[in-house]
PDB file of N, CA and C in Angstrom:
ATOM      1  N   MET A  62    -112.843  22.980 -24.415  1.00 66.00           N
ATOM      2  CA  MET A  62    -113.608  24.266 -24.375  1.00 66.00           C
ATOM      3  C   MET A  62    -113.235  25.071 -23.381  1.00 66.00           C
ATOM      4  N   ALA A  63    -113.311  26.143 -23.993  1.00 74.00           N
ATOM      5  CA  ALA A  63    -112.285  27.250 -23.344  1.00 74.00           C
ATOM      6  C   ALA A  63    -113.881  28.371 -22.599  1.00 74.00           C
ATOM      7  N   HIS A  64    -113.502  28.987 -21.665  1.00 71.00           N
ATOM      8  CA  HIS A  64    -114.435  29.870 -21.071  1.00 71.00           C
ATOM      9  C   HIS A  64    -114.343  31.520 -20.887  1.00 71.00           C
ATOM     10  N   ARG A  65    -114.770  31.968 -21.395  1.00 76.00           N
ATOM     11  CA  ARG A  65    -114.634  33.619 -21.259  1.00 76.00           C
ATOM     12  C   ARG A  65    -115.668  34.503 -20.576  1.00 76.00           C
ATOM     13  N   THR A  66    -115.341  35.255 -20.202  1.00 78.00           N
ATOM     14  CA  THR A  66    -116.281  36.409 -19.042  1.00 78.00           C
ATOM     15  C   THR A  66    -116.709  37.460 -20.128  1.00 78.00           C
ATOM     16  N   ASN A  67    -117.711  37.870 -20.323  1.00 77.00           N
ATOM     17  CA  ASN A  67    -118.126  39.053 -21.021  1.00 77.00           C
ATOM     18  C   ASN A  67    -118.319  40.215 -20.352  1.00 77.00           C
ATOM     19  N   GLU A  68    -118.807  41.251 -20.844  1.00 82.00           N
ATOM     20  CA  GLU A  68    -118.963  42.488 -19.996  1.00 82.00           C
ATOM     21  C   GLU A  68    -119.880  42.500 -18.677  1.00 82.00           C
ATOM     22  N   LYS A  69    -120.502  41.597 -18.715  1.00 84.00           N
ATOM     23  CA  LYS A  69    -121.625  41.588 -17.485  1.00 84.00           C
ATOM     24  C   LYS A  69    -120.970  40.713 -16.441  1.00 84.00           C
ATOM     25  N   GLY A  70    -119.986  39.972 -16.854  1.00 80.00           N
ATOM     26  CA  GLY A  70    -119.370  39.204 -15.914  1.00 80.00           C
ATOM     27  C   GLY A  70    -119.760  37.806 -16.177  1.00 80.00           C
ATOM     28  N   GLU A  71    -120.677  37.415 -17.115  1.00 82.00           N
ATOM     29  CA  GLU A  71    -120.989  35.795 -17.442  1.00 82.00           C
ATOM     30  C   GLU A  71    -120.047  35.074 -17.884  1.00 82.00           C
ATOM     31  N   TYR A  72    -120.306  33.888 -17.679  1.00 81.00           N
ATOM     32  CA  TYR A  72    -119.292  33.099 -18.709  1.00 81.00           C
ATOM     33  C   TYR A  72    -119.825  32.708 -19.959  1.00 81.00           C
ATOM     34  N   LYS A  73    -119.017  32.752 -21.136  1.00 80.00           N
ATOM     35  CA  LYS A  73    -119.511  32.378 -22.281  1.00 80.00           C
ATOM     36  C   LYS A  73    -118.445  31.201 -22.582  1.00 80.00           C
ATOM     37  N   ARG A  74    -118.855  30.307 -23.578  1.00 83.00           N
ATOM     38  CA  ARG A  74    -117.993  29.116 -23.920  1.00 83.00           C
ATOM     39  C   ARG A  74    -117.470  29.498 -25.103  1.00 83.00           C
ATOM     40  N   SER A  75    -116.145  29.405 -25.526  1.00 85.00           N
ATOM     41  CA  SER A  75    -115.313  29.382 -26.691  1.00 85.00           C
ATOM     42  C   SER A  75    -114.551  28.501 -27.383  1.00 85.00           C
ATOM     43  N   VAL A  76    -114.086  28.705 -28.372  1.00 89.00           N
ATOM     44  CA  VAL A  76    -113.315  27.472 -28.651  1.00 89.00           C
ATOM     45  C   VAL A  76    -111.704  27.496 -28.323  1.00 89.00           C
ATOM     46  N   ARG A  77    -111.093  26.600 -28.367  1.00 91.00           N
ATOM     47  CA  ARG A  77    -109.611  26.867 -27.994  1.00 91.00           C
ATOM     48  C   ARG A  77    -108.712  26.135 -29.154  1.00 91.00           C
ATOM     49  N   CYS A  78    -107.708  27.231 -29.851  1.00 92.00           N
ATOM     50  CA  CYS A  78    -107.165  26.043 -30.784  1.00 92.00           C
ATOM     51  C   CYS A  78    -106.054  25.076 -30.463  1.00 92.00           C
ATOM     52  N   SER A  79    -106.007  23.829 -30.726  1.00 92.00           N
ATOM     53  CA  SER A  79    -104.997  22.975 -30.965  1.00 92.00           C
ATOM     54  C   SER A  79    -103.828  22.973 -31.113  1.00 92.00           C
ATOM     55  N   HIS A  80    -103.646  24.013 -31.592  1.00 93.00           N
ATOM     56  CA  HIS A  80    -102.300  24.453 -32.403  1.00 93.00           C
ATOM     57  C   HIS A  80    -101.458  25.683 -31.271  1.00 93.00           C
ATOM     58  N   CYS A  81    -101.856  26.569 -31.025  1.00 94.00           N
ATOM     59  CA  CYS A  81    -101.520  27.519 -30.238  1.00 94.00           C
ATOM     60  C   CYS A  81    -102.021  27.825 -29.160  1.00 94.00           C
ATOM     61  N   TYR A  82    -102.828  27.039 -28.731  1.00 92.00           N
ATOM     62  CA  TYR A  82    -103.915  27.317 -27.379  1.00 92.00           C
ATOM     63  C   TYR A  82    -104.560  28.401 -27.002  1.00 92.00           C
ATOM     64  N   GLU A  83    -104.499  29.254 -27.962  1.00 91.00           N
ATOM     65  CA  GLU A  83    -105.224  30.685 -27.646  1.00 91.00           C
ATOM     66  C   GLU A  83    -106.732  30.154 -27.734  1.00 91.00           C
ATOM     67  N   VAL A  84    -107.747  31.054 -27.323  1.00 88.00           N
ATOM     68  CA  VAL A  84    -108.902  31.254 -27.092  1.00 88.00           C
ATOM     69  C   VAL A  84    -109.393  31.908 -28.402  1.00 88.00           C
ATOM     70  N   GLY A  85    -110.482  31.552 -28.739  1.00 87.00           N
ATOM     71  CA  GLY A  85    -111.144  32.482 -29.965  1.00 87.00           C
ATOM     72  C   GLY A  85    -111.231  31.785 -31.355  1.00 87.00           C
ATOM     73  N   HIS A  86    -110.118  30.854 -31.825  1.00 91.00           N
ATOM     74  CA  HIS A  86    -110.018  30.349 -33.087  1.00 91.00           C
ATOM     75  C   HIS A  86    -109.955  28.953 -32.755  1.00 91.00           C
ATOM     76  N   ASN A  87    -109.707  28.173 -33.871  1.00 91.00           N
ATOM     77  CA  ASN A  87    -109.715  26.780 -34.109  1.00 91.00           C
ATOM     78  C   ASN A  87    -108.323  26.696 -35.053  1.00 91.00           C
ATOM     79  N   LYS A  88    -107.758  25.224 -35.027  1.00 92.00           N
ATOM     80  CA  LYS A  88    -106.846  25.052 -35.629  1.00 92.00           C
ATOM     81  C   LYS A  88    -106.698  25.353 -36.980  1.00 92.00           C
ATOM     82  N   LEU A  89    -107.836  25.074 -37.524  1.00 91.00           N
ATOM     83  CA  LEU A  89    -108.475  25.379 -39.336  1.00 91.00           C
ATOM     84  C   LEU A  89    -108.182  27.036 -39.434  1.00 91.00           C
ATOM     85  N   SER A  90    -108.363  27.834 -38.642  1.00 91.00           N
ATOM     86  CA  SER A  90    -108.213  29.215 -38.863  1.00 91.00           C
ATOM     87  C   SER A  90    -107.366  29.785 -37.915  1.00 91.00           C
ATOM     88  N   CYS A  91    -105.997  29.151 -37.433  1.00 94.00           N
ATOM     89  CA  CYS A  91    -105.033  29.808 -36.575  1.00 94.00           C
ATOM     90  C   CYS A  91    -103.869  30.336 -37.653  1.00 94.00           C
ATOM     91  N   LYS A  92    -103.568  31.541 -37.479  1.00 95.00           N
ATOM     92  CA  LYS A  92    -102.739  32.503 -38.175  1.00 95.00           C
ATOM     93  C   LYS A  92    -101.384  31.859 -38.082  1.00 95.00           C
ATOM     94  N   THR A  93    -101.161  31.056 -36.936  1.00 95.00           N
ATOM     95  CA  THR A  93     -99.542  30.805 -36.766  1.00 95.00           C
ATOM     96  C   THR A  93     -99.498  29.609 -37.371  1.00 95.00           C
ATOM     97  N   ARG A  94    -100.531  28.837 -37.546  1.00 95.00           N
ATOM     98  CA  ARG A  94    -100.294  27.730 -38.218  1.00 95.00           C
ATOM     99  C   ARG A  94    -100.159  27.901 -39.656  1.00 95.00           C
ATOM    100  N   LEU A  95    -100.926  28.656 -40.178  1.00 95.00           N
ATOM    101  CA  LEU A  95    -100.932  29.197 -41.655  1.00 95.00           C
ATOM    102  C   LEU A  95     -99.515  29.426 -42.154  1.00 95.00           C
ATOM    103  N   ALA A  96     -98.788  30.177 -40.963  1.00 95.00           N
ATOM    104  CA  ALA A  96     -97.417  30.710 -41.338  1.00 95.00           C
ATOM    105  C   ALA A  96     -96.461  29.599 -41.062  1.00 95.00           C
ATOM    106  N   GLN A  97     -96.749  28.803 -40.405  1.00 96.00           N
ATOM    107  CA  GLN A  97     -95.603  27.461 -40.234  1.00 96.00           C
ATOM    108  C   GLN A  97     -95.579  26.745 -41.259  1.00 96.00           C
ATOM    109  N   LEU A  98     -96.852  26.292 -41.867  1.00 96.00           N
ATOM    110  CA  LEU A  98     -97.237  24.890 -42.766  1.00 96.00           C
ATOM    111  C   LEU A  98     -96.273  25.139 -44.115  1.00 96.00           C
ATOM    112  N   PRO A  99     -96.129  26.284 -44.502  1.00 96.00           N
ATOM    113  CA  PRO A  99     -94.891  26.011 -45.766  1.00 96.00           C
ATOM    114  C   PRO A  99     -93.415  25.863 -45.631  1.00 96.00           C
ATOM    115  N   GLU A 100     -93.269  26.383 -44.104  1.00 97.00           N
ATOM    116  CA  GLU A 100     -92.064  25.953 -43.758  1.00 97.00           C
ATOM    117  C   GLU A 100     -91.588  24.256 -43.095  1.00 97.00           C
ATOM    118  N   SER A 101     -92.736  23.764 -42.634  1.00 95.00           N
ATOM    119  CA  SER A 101     -93.059  22.245 -42.531  1.00 95.00           C
ATOM    120  C   SER A 101     -92.896  21.508 -43.621  1.00 95.00           C
ATOM    121  N   ILE A 102     -93.603  22.103 -44.741  1.00 97.00           N
ATOM    122  CA  ILE A 102     -93.713  21.257 -45.946  1.00 97.00           C
ATOM    123  C   ILE A 102     -92.280  21.269 -46.333  1.00 97.00           C
ATOM    124  N   GLN A 103     -91.442  22.314 -46.669  1.00 97.00           N
ATOM    125  CA  GLN A 103     -90.140  22.557 -47.084  1.00 97.00           C
ATOM    126  C   GLN A 103     -89.152  21.475 -46.438  1.00 97.00           C
ATOM    127  N   THR A 104     -89.305  21.670 -44.980  1.00 96.00           N
ATOM    128  CA  THR A 104     -88.465  20.898 -44.516  1.00 96.00           C
ATOM    129  C   THR A 104     -88.664  19.375 -44.767  1.00 96.00           C
ATOM    130  N   HIS A 105     -89.772  18.795 -44.638  1.00 96.00           N
ATOM    131  CA  HIS A 105     -89.784  17.392 -45.101  1.00 96.00           C
ATOM    132  C   HIS A 105     -89.646  17.179 -46.399  1.00 96.00           C
ATOM    133  N   LEU A 106     -89.835  18.148 -47.428  1.00 95.00           N
ATOM    134  CA  LEU A 106     -89.348  17.850 -48.691  1.00 95.00           C
ATOM    135  C   LEU A 106     -87.584  17.902 -48.798  1.00 95.00           C
ATOM    136  N   ASP A 107     -86.999  18.714 -47.917  1.00 95.00           N
ATOM    137  CA  ASP A 107     -85.666  18.679 -47.782  1.00 95.00           C
ATOM    138  C   ASP A 107     -85.133  17.485 -47.320  1.00 95.00           C
ATOM    139  N   SER A 108     -85.886  16.763 -46.093  1.00 93.00           N
ATOM    140  CA  SER A 108     -85.396  15.790 -45.639  1.00 93.00           C
ATOM    141  C   SER A 108     -85.530  14.469 -46.441  1.00 93.00           C
ATOM    142  N   ALA A 109     -86.739  14.399 -47.541  1.00 94.00           N
ATOM    143  CA  ALA A 109     -86.965  13.311 -48.247  1.00 94.00           C
ATOM    144  C   ALA A 109     -85.744  13.013 -49.539  1.00 94.00           C
ATOM    145  N   ARG A 110     -85.136  14.456 -49.789  1.00 93.00           N
ATOM    146  CA  ARG A 110     -84.336  14.134 -50.579  1.00 93.00           C
ATOM    147  C   ARG A 110     -82.763  13.632 -50.237  1.00 93.00           C
ATOM    148  N   GLU A 111     -82.570  13.331 -49.153  1.00 92.00           N
ATOM    149  CA  GLU A 111     -81.724  12.906 -48.245  1.00 92.00           C
ATOM    150  C   GLU A 111     -81.666  11.386 -48.346  1.00 92.00           C
ATOM    151  N   TYR A 112     -82.716  10.589 -48.530  1.00 91.00           N
ATOM    152  CA  TYR A 112     -82.994   9.453 -48.748  1.00 91.00           C
ATOM    153  C   TYR A 112     -82.994   8.845 -50.187  1.00 91.00           C
ATOM    154  N   GLY A 113     -83.007   7.525 -50.204  1.00 86.00           N
ATOM    155  CA  GLY A 113     -83.239   6.845 -51.379  1.00 86.00           C
ATOM    156  C   GLY A 113     -84.869   6.865 -51.605  1.00 86.00           C
ATOM    157  N   LYS A 114     -85.560   6.606 -52.821  1.00 89.00           N
ATOM    158  CA  LYS A 114     -86.778   6.588 -52.912  1.00 89.00           C
ATOM    159  C   LYS A 114     -87.294   5.343 -52.306  1.00 89.00           C
ATOM    160  N   ASP A 115     -86.847   4.378 -52.134  1.00 90.00           N
ATOM    161  CA  ASP A 115     -86.988   2.771 -51.649  1.00 90.00           C
ATOM    162  C   ASP A 115     -87.085   2.920 -50.177  1.00 90.00           C
ATOM    163  N   SER A 116     -86.443   3.861 -49.704  1.00 92.00           N
ATOM    164  CA  SER A 116     -86.069   3.967 -47.976  1.00 92.00           C
ATOM    165  C   SER A 116     -87.534   4.325 -47.612  1.00 92.00           C
ATOM    166  N   TRP A 117     -87.746   3.779 -46.267  1.00 95.00           N
ATOM    167  CA  TRP A 117     -88.951   4.006 -45.675  1.00 95.00           C
ATOM    168  C   TRP A 117     -88.958   5.611 -45.079  1.00 95.00           C
ATOM    169  N   ASP A 118     -87.594   6.417 -44.705  1.00 94.00           N
ATOM    170  CA  ASP A 118     -87.525   8.014 -44.429  1.00 94.00           C
ATOM    171  C   ASP A 118     -88.451   8.615 -45.556  1.00 94.00           C
ATOM    172  N   TYR A 119     -88.044   8.291 -46.938  1.00 95.00           N
ATOM    173  CA  TYR A 119     -88.409   8.960 -47.703  1.00 95.00           C
ATOM    174  C   TYR A 119     -89.954   8.549 -47.716  1.00 95.00           C
ATOM    175  N   LYS A 120     -90.302   7.939 -47.892  1.00 95.00           N
ATOM    176  CA  LYS A 120     -91.772   7.628 -48.137  1.00 95.00           C
ATOM    177  C   LYS A 120     -92.786   8.335 -46.856  1.00 95.00           C
ATOM    178  N   TYR A 121     -91.832   8.588 -45.724  1.00 96.00           N
ATOM    179  CA  TYR A 121     -92.619   9.251 -44.429  1.00 96.00           C
ATOM    180  C   TYR A 121     -92.517  10.766 -44.807  1.00 96.00           C
ATOM    181  N   HIS A 122     -91.478  11.105 -45.123  1.00 95.00           N
ATOM    182  CA  HIS A 122     -91.085  12.822 -45.098  1.00 95.00           C
ATOM    183  C   HIS A 122     -92.192  13.186 -46.479  1.00 95.00           C
ATOM    184  N   MET A 123     -92.258  12.239 -47.268  1.00 96.00           N
ATOM    185  CA  MET A 123     -93.121  12.951 -48.569  1.00 96.00           C
ATOM    186  C   MET A 123     -94.678  12.544 -48.192  1.00 96.00           C
ATOM    187  N   ARG A 124     -94.904  11.878 -47.292  1.00 96.00           N
ATOM    188  CA  ARG A 124     -96.179  11.643 -46.933  1.00 96.00           C
ATOM    189  C   ARG A 124     -96.844  12.594 -46.195  1.00 96.00           C
ATOM    190  N   ARG A 125     -95.967  12.945 -45.148  1.00 96.00           N
ATOM    191  CA  ARG A 125     -96.061  14.186 -44.293  1.00 96.00           C
ATOM    192  C   ARG A 125     -95.919  15.626 -45.318  1.00 96.00           C
ATOM    193  N   ALA A 126     -95.540  15.494 -46.309  1.00 97.00           N
ATOM    194  CA  ALA A 126     -95.488  16.886 -46.921  1.00 97.00           C
ATOM    195  C   ALA A 126     -96.657  16.755 -47.666  1.00 97.00           C
ATOM    196  N   GLY A 127     -96.998  15.836 -48.017  1.00 96.00           N
ATOM    197  CA  GLY A 127     -98.373  15.808 -48.551  1.00 96.00           C
ATOM    198  C   GLY A 127     -99.379  16.187 -47.659  1.00 96.00           C
ATOM    199  N   ASP A 128     -99.370  15.610 -46.657  1.00 97.00           N
ATOM    200  CA  ASP A 128    -100.482  16.030 -45.344  1.00 97.00           C
ATOM    201  C   ASP A 128    -100.653  17.244 -45.524  1.00 97.00           C
ATOM    202  N   TYR A 129     -99.035  17.783 -45.016  1.00 96.00           N
ATOM    203  CA  TYR A 129     -99.521  19.519 -44.624  1.00 96.00           C
ATOM    204  C   TYR A 129     -99.837  20.116 -45.890  1.00 96.00           C
ATOM    205  N   GLN A 130     -99.407  19.980 -47.350  1.00 96.00           N
ATOM    206  CA  GLN A 130     -99.898  20.748 -48.136  1.00 96.00           C
ATOM    207  C   GLN A 130    -101.732  20.463 -48.425  1.00 96.00           C
ATOM    208  N   ALA A 131    -102.034  19.506 -48.000  1.00 96.00           N
ATOM    209  CA  ALA A 131    -103.300  19.158 -48.067  1.00 96.00           C
ATOM    210  C   ALA A 131    -104.359  20.283 -46.922  1.00 96.00           C
ATOM    211  N   GLU A 132    -103.732  20.089 -45.737  1.00 95.00           N
ATOM    212  CA  GLU A 132    -103.979  21.163 -44.763  1.00 95.00           C
ATOM    213  C   GLU A 132    -103.834  22.391 -45.258  1.00 95.00           C
ATOM    214  N   LEU A 133    -102.937  23.126 -45.679  1.00 95.00           N
ATOM    215  CA  LEU A 133    -102.537  24.049 -46.208  1.00 95.00           C
ATOM    216  C   LEU A 133    -103.581  24.553 -47.183  1.00 95.00           C
ATOM    217  N   ASP A 134    -103.795  23.790 -48.547  1.00 94.00           N
ATOM    218  CA  ASP A 134    -104.845  24.300 -49.412  1.00 94.00           C
ATOM    219  C   ASP A 134    -106.250  24.294 -48.572  1.00 94.00           C
ATOM    220  N   LYS A 135    -106.473  23.516 -47.561  1.00 92.00           N
ATOM    221  CA  LYS A 135    -107.690  23.471 -47.016  1.00 92.00           C
ATOM    222  C   LYS A 135    -108.186  24.869 -46.285  1.00 92.00           C
ATOM    223  N   MET A 136    -106.867  25.335 -45.393  1.00 92.00           N
ATOM    224  CA  MET A 136    -106.905  26.522 -44.860  1.00 92.00           C
ATOM    225  C   MET A 136    -107.085  27.691 -45.787  1.00 92.00           C
ATOM    226  N   GLN A 137    -106.319  27.761 -47.215  1.00 92.00           N
ATOM    227  CA  GLN A 137    -106.606  29.055 -47.718  1.00 92.00           C
ATOM    228  C   GLN A 137    -107.684  28.784 -48.668  1.00 92.00           C
ATOM    229  N   ASN A 138    -108.538  27.798 -48.952  1.00 88.00           N
ATOM    230  CA  ASN A 138    -109.693  27.674 -49.498  1.00 88.00           C
ATOM    231  C   ASN A 138    -110.881  27.631 -48.958  1.00 88.00           C
ATOM    232  N   ARG A 139    -110.670  27.791 -47.470  1.00 84.00           N
ATOM    233  CA  ARG A 139    -111.854  27.645 -46.648  1.00 84.00           C
ATOM    234  C   ARG A 139    -113.036  28.638 -46.950  1.00 84.00           C
ATOM    235  N   GLY A 140    -114.055  28.503 -47.564  1.00 74.00           N
ATOM    236  CA  GLY A 140    -115.146  29.214 -47.644  1.00 74.00           C
ATOM    237  C   GLY A 140    -115.139  29.583 -49.086  1.00 74.00           C
ATOM    238  N   LYS A 141    -114.278  29.189 -49.873  1.00 78.00           N
ATOM    239  CA  LYS A 141    -114.477  29.685 -51.383  1.00 78.00           C
ATOM    240  C   LYS A 141    -115.936  29.320 -52.038  1.00 78.00           C
ATOM    241  N   ASP A 142    -115.943  28.073 -51.697  1.00 78.00           N
ATOM    242  CA  ASP A 142    -116.949  27.313 -52.662  1.00 78.00           C
ATOM    243  C   ASP A 142    -118.544  27.301 -51.728  1.00 78.00           C
ATOM    244  N   ARG A 143    -118.694  27.971 -50.772  1.00 78.00           N
ATOM    245  CA  ARG A 143    -119.650  27.954 -49.927  1.00 78.00           C
ATOM    246  C   ARG A 143    -120.809  28.734 -50.802  1.00 78.00           C
ATOM    247  N   SER A 144    -121.917  28.187 -50.338  1.00 82.00           N
ATOM    248  CA  SER A 144    -123.323  28.691 -51.140  1.00 82.00           C
ATOM    249  C   SER A 144    -124.399  28.806 -50.115  1.00 82.00           C
ATOM    250  N   CYS A 145    -125.305  29.622 -50.293  1.00 87.00           N
ATOM    251  CA  CYS A 145    -126.135  30.051 -49.338  1.00 87.00           C
ATOM    252  C   CYS A 145    -127.438  28.990 -49.477  1.00 87.00           C
ATOM    253  N   GLY A 146    -127.821  28.556 -48.455  1.00 87.00           N
ATOM    254  CA  GLY A 146    -129.001  27.585 -48.732  1.00 87.00           C
ATOM    255  C   GLY A 146    -130.277  28.018 -48.473  1.00 87.00           C
ATOM    256  N   PHE A 147    -130.505  29.563 -48.570  1.00 90.00           N
ATOM    257  CA  PHE A 147    -131.477  30.060 -48.506  1.00 90.00           C
ATOM    258  C   PHE A 147    -131.805  30.600 -49.818  1.00 90.00           C
ATOM    259  N   CYS A 148    -130.926  31.698 -50.543  1.00 90.00           N
ATOM    260  CA  CYS A 148    -130.852  32.250 -51.737  1.00 90.00           C
ATOM    261  C   CYS A 148    -130.376  31.421 -52.921  1.00 90.00           C
ATOM    262  N   GLY A 149    -129.254  30.390 -52.517  1.00 87.00           N
ATOM    263  CA  GLY A 149    -128.495  29.948 -53.498  1.00 87.00           C
ATOM    264  C   GLY A 149    -127.674  30.218 -54.216  1.00 87.00           C
ATOM    265  N   GLU A 150    -127.090  31.692 -53.732  1.00 87.00           N
ATOM    266  CA  GLU A 150    -126.024  32.285 -54.339  1.00 87.00           C
ATOM    267  C   GLU A 150    -124.987  31.964 -53.512  1.00 87.00           C
ATOM    268  N   GLY A 151    -123.338  32.409 -54.103  1.00 83.00           N
ATOM    269  CA  GLY A 151    -122.427  31.936 -53.894  1.00 83.00           C
ATOM    270  C   GLY A 151    -121.357  32.913 -52.990  1.00 83.00           C
ATOM    271  N   GLY A 152    -120.561  32.535 -52.047  1.00 76.00           N
ATOM    272  CA  GLY A 152    -119.840  33.485 -51.041  1.00 76.00           C
ATOM    273  C   GLY A 152    -120.324  33.788 -49.472  1.00 76.00           C
ATOM    274  N   HIS A 153    -121.367  33.560 -49.407  1.00 81.00           N
ATOM    275  CA  HIS A 153    -122.198  33.531 -47.993  1.00 81.00           C
ATOM    276  C   HIS A 153    -122.851  32.293 -47.459  1.00 81.00           C
ATOM    277  N   ASN A 154    -123.219  32.251 -46.463  1.00 80.00           N
ATOM    278  CA  ASN A 154    -124.223  31.208 -45.994  1.00 80.00           C
ATOM    279  C   ASN A 154    -125.504  31.737 -45.242  1.00 80.00           C
ATOM    280  N   ARG A 155    -126.207  30.893 -44.921  1.00 84.00           N
ATOM    281  CA  ARG A 155    -127.625  31.025 -44.701  1.00 84.00           C
ATOM    282  C   ARG A 155    -127.476  32.183 -43.235  1.00 84.00           C
ATOM    283  N   ALA A 156    -126.702  32.046 -42.563  1.00 83.00           N
ATOM    284  CA  ALA A 156    -126.388  32.946 -41.212  1.00 83.00           C
ATOM    285  C   ALA A 156    -126.049  34.393 -41.744  1.00 83.00           C
ATOM    286  N   THR A 157    -125.490  34.317 -42.816  1.00 83.00           N
ATOM    287  CA  THR A 157    -124.768  35.880 -43.246  1.00 83.00           C
ATOM    288  C   THR A 157    -125.773  36.322 -44.501  1.00 83.00           C
ATOM    289  N   CYS A 158    -126.688  35.718 -44.745  1.00 83.00           N
ATOM    290  CA  CYS A 158    -127.534  35.946 -45.962  1.00 83.00           C
ATOM    291  C   CYS A 158    -128.198  37.393 -45.525  1.00 83.00           C
TER     292      CYS A 158
END
């Protein structure tokens, strides 16, 4: 948990990103991580090609590439299938209805 001060000098709680350690966003909405994930996926795919398919290293790099791809998909599709609990329409939630 991070703390900020507002215009009155009062402390307010905020989130801290566990990837870049900046205050105000979390890892799921980190722009630095969003930019680095495609590079990480490609690096693991390139490393996996160096080993045979029966190798432990191949399986490790392919698993990591798959995990990173799932995280990238989650970050890019965040909020796309959101629906409002009040009116039932898509694209927003109850707080922003």
